[in-house]
JSON list of C-alpha atoms in Angstrom, two decimals:
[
{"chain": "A", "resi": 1407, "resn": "UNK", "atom": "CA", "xyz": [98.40, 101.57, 100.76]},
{"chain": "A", "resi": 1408, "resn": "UNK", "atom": "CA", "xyz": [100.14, 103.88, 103.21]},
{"chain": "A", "resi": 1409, "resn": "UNK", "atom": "CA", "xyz": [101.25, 102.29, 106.91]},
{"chain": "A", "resi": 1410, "resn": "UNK", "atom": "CA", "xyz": [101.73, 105.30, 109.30]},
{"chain": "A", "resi": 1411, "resn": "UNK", "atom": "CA", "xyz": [103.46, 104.74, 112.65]},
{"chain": "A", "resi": 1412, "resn": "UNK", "atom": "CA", "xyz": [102.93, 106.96, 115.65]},
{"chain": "A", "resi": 1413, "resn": "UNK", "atom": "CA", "xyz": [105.83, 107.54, 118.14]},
{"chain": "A", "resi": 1414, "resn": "UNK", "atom": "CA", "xyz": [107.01, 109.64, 121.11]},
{"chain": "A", "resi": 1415, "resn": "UNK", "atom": "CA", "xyz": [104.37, 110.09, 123.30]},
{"chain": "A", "resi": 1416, "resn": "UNK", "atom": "CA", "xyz": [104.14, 110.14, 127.26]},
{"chain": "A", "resi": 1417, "resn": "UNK", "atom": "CA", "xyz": [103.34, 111.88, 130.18]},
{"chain": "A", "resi": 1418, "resn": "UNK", "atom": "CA", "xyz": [105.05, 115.34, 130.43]},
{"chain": "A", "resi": 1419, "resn": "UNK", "atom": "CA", "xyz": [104.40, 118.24, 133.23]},
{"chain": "A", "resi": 1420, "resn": "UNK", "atom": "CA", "xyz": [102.77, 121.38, 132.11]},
{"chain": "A", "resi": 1421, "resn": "UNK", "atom": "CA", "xyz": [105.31, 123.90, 130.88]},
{"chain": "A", "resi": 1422, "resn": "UNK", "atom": "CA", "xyz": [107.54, 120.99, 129.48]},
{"chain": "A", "resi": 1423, "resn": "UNK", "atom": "CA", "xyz": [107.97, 119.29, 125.95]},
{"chain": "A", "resi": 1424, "resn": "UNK", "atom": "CA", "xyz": [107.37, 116.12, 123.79]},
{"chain": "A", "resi": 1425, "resn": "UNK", "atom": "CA", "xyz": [108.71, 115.35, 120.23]},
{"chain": "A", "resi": 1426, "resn": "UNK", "atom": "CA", "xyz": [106.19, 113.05, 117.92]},
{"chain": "A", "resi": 1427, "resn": "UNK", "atom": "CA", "xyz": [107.64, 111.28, 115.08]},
{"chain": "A", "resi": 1428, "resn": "UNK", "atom": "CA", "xyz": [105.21, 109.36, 112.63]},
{"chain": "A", "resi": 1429, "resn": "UNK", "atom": "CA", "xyz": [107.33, 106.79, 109.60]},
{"chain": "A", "resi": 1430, "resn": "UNK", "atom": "CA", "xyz": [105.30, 106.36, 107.11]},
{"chain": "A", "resi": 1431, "resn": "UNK", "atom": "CA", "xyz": [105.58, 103.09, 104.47]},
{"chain": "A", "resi": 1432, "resn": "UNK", "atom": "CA", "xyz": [103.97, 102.83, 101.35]},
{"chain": "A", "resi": 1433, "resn": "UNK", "atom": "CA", "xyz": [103.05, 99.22, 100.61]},
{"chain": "A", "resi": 1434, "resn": "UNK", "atom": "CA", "xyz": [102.97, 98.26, 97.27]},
{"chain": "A", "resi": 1435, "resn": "UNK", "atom": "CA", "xyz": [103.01, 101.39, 95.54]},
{"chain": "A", "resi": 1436, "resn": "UNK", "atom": "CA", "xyz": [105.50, 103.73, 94.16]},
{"chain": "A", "resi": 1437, "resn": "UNK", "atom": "CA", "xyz": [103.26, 107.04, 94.59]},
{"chain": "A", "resi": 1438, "resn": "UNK", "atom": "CA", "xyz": [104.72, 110.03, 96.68]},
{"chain": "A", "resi": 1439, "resn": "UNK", "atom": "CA", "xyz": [103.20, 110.91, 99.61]},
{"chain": "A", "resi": 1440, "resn": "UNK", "atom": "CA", "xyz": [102.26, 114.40, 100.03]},
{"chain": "A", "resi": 1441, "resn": "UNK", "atom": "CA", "xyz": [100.44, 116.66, 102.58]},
{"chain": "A", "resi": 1442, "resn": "UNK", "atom": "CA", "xyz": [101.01, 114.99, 106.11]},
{"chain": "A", "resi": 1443, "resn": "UNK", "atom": "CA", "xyz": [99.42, 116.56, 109.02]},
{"chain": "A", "resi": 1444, "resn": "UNK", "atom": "CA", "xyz": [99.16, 115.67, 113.17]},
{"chain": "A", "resi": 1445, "resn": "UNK", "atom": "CA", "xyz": [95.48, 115.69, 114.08]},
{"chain": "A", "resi": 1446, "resn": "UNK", "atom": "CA", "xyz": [94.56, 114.86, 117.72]},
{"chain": "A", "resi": 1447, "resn": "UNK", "atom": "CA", "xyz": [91.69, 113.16, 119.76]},
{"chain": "A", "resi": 1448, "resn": "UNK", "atom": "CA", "xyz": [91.01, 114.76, 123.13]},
{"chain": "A", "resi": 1449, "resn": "UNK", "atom": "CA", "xyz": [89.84, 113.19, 125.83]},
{"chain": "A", "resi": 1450, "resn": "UNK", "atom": "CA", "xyz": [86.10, 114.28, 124.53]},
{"chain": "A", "resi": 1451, "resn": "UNK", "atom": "CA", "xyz": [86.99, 112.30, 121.68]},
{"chain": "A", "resi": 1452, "resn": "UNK", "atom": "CA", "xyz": [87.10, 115.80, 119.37]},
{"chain": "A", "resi": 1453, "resn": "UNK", "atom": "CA", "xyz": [89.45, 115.02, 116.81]},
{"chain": "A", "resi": 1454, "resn": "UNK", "atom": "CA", "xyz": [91.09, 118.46, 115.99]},
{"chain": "A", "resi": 1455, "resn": "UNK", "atom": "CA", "xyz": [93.45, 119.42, 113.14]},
{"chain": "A", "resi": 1456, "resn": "UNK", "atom": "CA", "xyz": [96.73, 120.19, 114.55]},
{"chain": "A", "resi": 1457, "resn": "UNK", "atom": "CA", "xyz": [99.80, 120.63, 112.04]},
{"chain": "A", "resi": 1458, "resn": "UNK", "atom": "CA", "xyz": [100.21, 120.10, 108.08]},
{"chain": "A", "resi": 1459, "resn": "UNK", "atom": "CA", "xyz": [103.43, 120.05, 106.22]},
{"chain": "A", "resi": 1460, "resn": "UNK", "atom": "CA", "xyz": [104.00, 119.79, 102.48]},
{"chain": "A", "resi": 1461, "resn": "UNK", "atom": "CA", "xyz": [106.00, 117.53, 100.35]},
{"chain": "A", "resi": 1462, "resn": "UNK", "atom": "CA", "xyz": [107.57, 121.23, 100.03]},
{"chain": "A", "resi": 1463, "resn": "UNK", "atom": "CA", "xyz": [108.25, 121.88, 103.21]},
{"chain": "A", "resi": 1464, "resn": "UNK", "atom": "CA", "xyz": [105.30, 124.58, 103.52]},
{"chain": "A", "resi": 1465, "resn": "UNK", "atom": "CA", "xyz": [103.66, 124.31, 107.33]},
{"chain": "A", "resi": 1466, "resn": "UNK", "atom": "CA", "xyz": [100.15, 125.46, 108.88]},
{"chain": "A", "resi": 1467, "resn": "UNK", "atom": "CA", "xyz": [99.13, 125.60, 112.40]},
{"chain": "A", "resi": 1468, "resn": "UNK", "atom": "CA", "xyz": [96.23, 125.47, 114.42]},
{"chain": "A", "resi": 1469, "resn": "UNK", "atom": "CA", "xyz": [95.59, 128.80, 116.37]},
{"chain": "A", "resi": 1470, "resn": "UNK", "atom": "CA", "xyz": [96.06, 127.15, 119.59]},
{"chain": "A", "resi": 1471, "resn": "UNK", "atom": "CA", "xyz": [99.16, 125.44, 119.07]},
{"chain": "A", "resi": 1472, "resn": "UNK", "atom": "CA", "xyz": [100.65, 128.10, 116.86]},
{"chain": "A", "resi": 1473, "resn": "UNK", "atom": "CA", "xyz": [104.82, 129.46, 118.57]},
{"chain": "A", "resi": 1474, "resn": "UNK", "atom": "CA", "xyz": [104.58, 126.21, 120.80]},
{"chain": "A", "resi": 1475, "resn": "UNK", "atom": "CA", "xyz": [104.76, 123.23, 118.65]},
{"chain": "A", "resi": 1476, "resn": "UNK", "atom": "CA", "xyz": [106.94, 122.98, 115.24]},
{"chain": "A", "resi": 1477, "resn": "UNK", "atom": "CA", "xyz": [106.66, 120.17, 112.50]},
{"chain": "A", "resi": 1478, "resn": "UNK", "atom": "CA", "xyz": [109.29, 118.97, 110.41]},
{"chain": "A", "resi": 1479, "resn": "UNK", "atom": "CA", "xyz": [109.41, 116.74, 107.72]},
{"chain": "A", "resi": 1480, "resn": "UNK", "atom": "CA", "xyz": [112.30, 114.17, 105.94]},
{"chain": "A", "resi": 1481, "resn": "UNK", "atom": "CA", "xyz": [110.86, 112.86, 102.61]},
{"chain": "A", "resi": 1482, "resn": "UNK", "atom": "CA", "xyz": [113.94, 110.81, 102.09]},
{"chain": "A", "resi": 1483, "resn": "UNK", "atom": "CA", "xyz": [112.72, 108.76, 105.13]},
{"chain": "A", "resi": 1484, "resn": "UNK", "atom": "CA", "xyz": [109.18, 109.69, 104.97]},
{"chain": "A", "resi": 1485, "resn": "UNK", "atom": "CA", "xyz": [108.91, 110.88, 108.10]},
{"chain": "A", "resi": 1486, "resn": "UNK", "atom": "CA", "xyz": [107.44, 114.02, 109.81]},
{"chain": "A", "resi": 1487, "resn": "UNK", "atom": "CA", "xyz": [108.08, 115.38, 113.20]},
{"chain": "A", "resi": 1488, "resn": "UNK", "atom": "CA", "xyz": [106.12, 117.43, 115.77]},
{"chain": "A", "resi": 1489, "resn": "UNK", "atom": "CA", "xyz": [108.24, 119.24, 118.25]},
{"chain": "A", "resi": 1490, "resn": "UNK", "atom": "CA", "xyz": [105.71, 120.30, 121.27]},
{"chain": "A", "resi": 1491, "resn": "UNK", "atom": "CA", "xyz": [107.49, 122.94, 124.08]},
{"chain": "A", "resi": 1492, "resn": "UNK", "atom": "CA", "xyz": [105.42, 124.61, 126.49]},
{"chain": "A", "resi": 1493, "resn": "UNK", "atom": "CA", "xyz": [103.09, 121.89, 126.78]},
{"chain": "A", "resi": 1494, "resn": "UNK", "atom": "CA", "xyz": [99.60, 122.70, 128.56]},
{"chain": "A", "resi": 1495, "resn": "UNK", "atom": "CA", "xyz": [97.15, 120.31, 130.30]},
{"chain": "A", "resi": 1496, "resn": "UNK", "atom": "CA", "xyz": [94.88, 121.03, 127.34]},
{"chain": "A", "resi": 1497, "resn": "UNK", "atom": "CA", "xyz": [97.07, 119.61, 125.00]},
{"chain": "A", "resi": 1498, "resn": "UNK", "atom": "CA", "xyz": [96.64, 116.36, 126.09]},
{"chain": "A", "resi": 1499, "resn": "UNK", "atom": "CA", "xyz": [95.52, 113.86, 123.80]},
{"chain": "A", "resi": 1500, "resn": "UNK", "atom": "CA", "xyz": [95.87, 110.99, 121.34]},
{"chain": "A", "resi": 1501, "resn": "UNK", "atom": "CA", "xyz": [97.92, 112.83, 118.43]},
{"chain": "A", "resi": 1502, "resn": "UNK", "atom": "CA", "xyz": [97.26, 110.90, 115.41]},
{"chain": "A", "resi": 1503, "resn": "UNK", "atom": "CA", "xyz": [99.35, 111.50, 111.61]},
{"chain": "A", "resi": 1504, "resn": "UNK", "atom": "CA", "xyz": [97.46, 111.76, 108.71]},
{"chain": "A", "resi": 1505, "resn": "UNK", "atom": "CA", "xyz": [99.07, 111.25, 105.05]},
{"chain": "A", "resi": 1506, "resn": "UNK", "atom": "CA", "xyz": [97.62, 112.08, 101.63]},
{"chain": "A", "resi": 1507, "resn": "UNK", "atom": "CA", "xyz": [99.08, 110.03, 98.79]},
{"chain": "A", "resi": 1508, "resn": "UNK", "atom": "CA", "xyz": [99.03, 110.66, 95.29]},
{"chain": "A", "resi": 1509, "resn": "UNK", "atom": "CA", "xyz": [97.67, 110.65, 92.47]},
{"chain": "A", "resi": 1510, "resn": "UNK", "atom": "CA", "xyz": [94.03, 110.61, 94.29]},
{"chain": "A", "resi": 1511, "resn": "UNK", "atom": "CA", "xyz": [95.31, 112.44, 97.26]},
{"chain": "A", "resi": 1512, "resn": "UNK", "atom": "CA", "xyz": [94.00, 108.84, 99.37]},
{"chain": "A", "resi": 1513, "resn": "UNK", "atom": "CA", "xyz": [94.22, 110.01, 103.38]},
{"chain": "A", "resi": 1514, "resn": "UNK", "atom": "CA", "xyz": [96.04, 107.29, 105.64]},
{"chain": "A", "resi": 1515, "resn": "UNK", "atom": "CA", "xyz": [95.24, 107.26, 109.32]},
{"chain": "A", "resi": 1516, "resn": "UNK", "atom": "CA", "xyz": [97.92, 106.12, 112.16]},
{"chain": "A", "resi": 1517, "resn": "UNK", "atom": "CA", "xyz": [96.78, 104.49, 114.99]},
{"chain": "A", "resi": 1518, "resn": "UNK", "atom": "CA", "xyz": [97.98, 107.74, 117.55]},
{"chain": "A", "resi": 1519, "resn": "UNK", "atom": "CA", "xyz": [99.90, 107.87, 120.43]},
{"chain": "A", "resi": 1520, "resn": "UNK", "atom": "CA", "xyz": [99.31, 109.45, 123.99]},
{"chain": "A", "resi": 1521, "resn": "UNK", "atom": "CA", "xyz": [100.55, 112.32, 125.03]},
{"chain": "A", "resi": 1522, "resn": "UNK", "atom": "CA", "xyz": [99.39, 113.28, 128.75]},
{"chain": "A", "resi": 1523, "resn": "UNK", "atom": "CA", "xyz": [100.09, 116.66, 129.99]},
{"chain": "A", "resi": 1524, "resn": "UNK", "atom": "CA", "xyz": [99.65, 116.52, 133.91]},
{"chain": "A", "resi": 1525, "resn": "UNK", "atom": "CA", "xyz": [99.37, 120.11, 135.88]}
]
């Protein structure tokens, strides 16, 4: 079992920026985790991939967030990072991590926090 928690959200103006951290703990269990990723709900409740990262450092982007928002990862801490700069009213949403641990490659949720881009 993988506990994921969500922090650094708030209410930003358009133009400005946010960072996003997410910890995550594995319970019980020894396996690595690997892939992590930021997903986020909008206010339509679409849930939209945002960000991956691998255990390796390798990172992926979603078209629309691609030169404005950088993720970062620790794996000595387990923690990965999403720095957000030019934020747009469109970007606001609940921005939820995602981990996959191994061997099966299990997905862990967080619970998401808000990020609220005002124009």
């Amino acid at each position: 079992q993988v506990q994921l928690v969500e922090s650094g959200g708030g209410l930003v103006q358009t133009g400005g920026s946010l960072a996003l951290s997410c910890a995550a703990t594995a319970l019980g269990s020894t396996f690595e985790i690997q892939t992590m990723a930021w997903y986020r709900e909008t206010p339509q409740k679409q849930r939209e991939w945002v960000a991956s990262i691998t255990r390796g450092g390798l990172t992926t982007y979603a078209s629309a967030v691609k030169g404005r928002f950088t993720i970062s990862r620790d794996n000595t801490k387990n923690t990965i990072n999403l720095q957000m700069n030019s934020l747009k009213p469109e970007d606001t949403a609940i921005y939820l991590c995602k981990a996959y641990q191994a061997p099966m490659l299990t997905e862990y949720w967080g619970q998401g926090t808000q990020v609220t881009v005002s124009s």
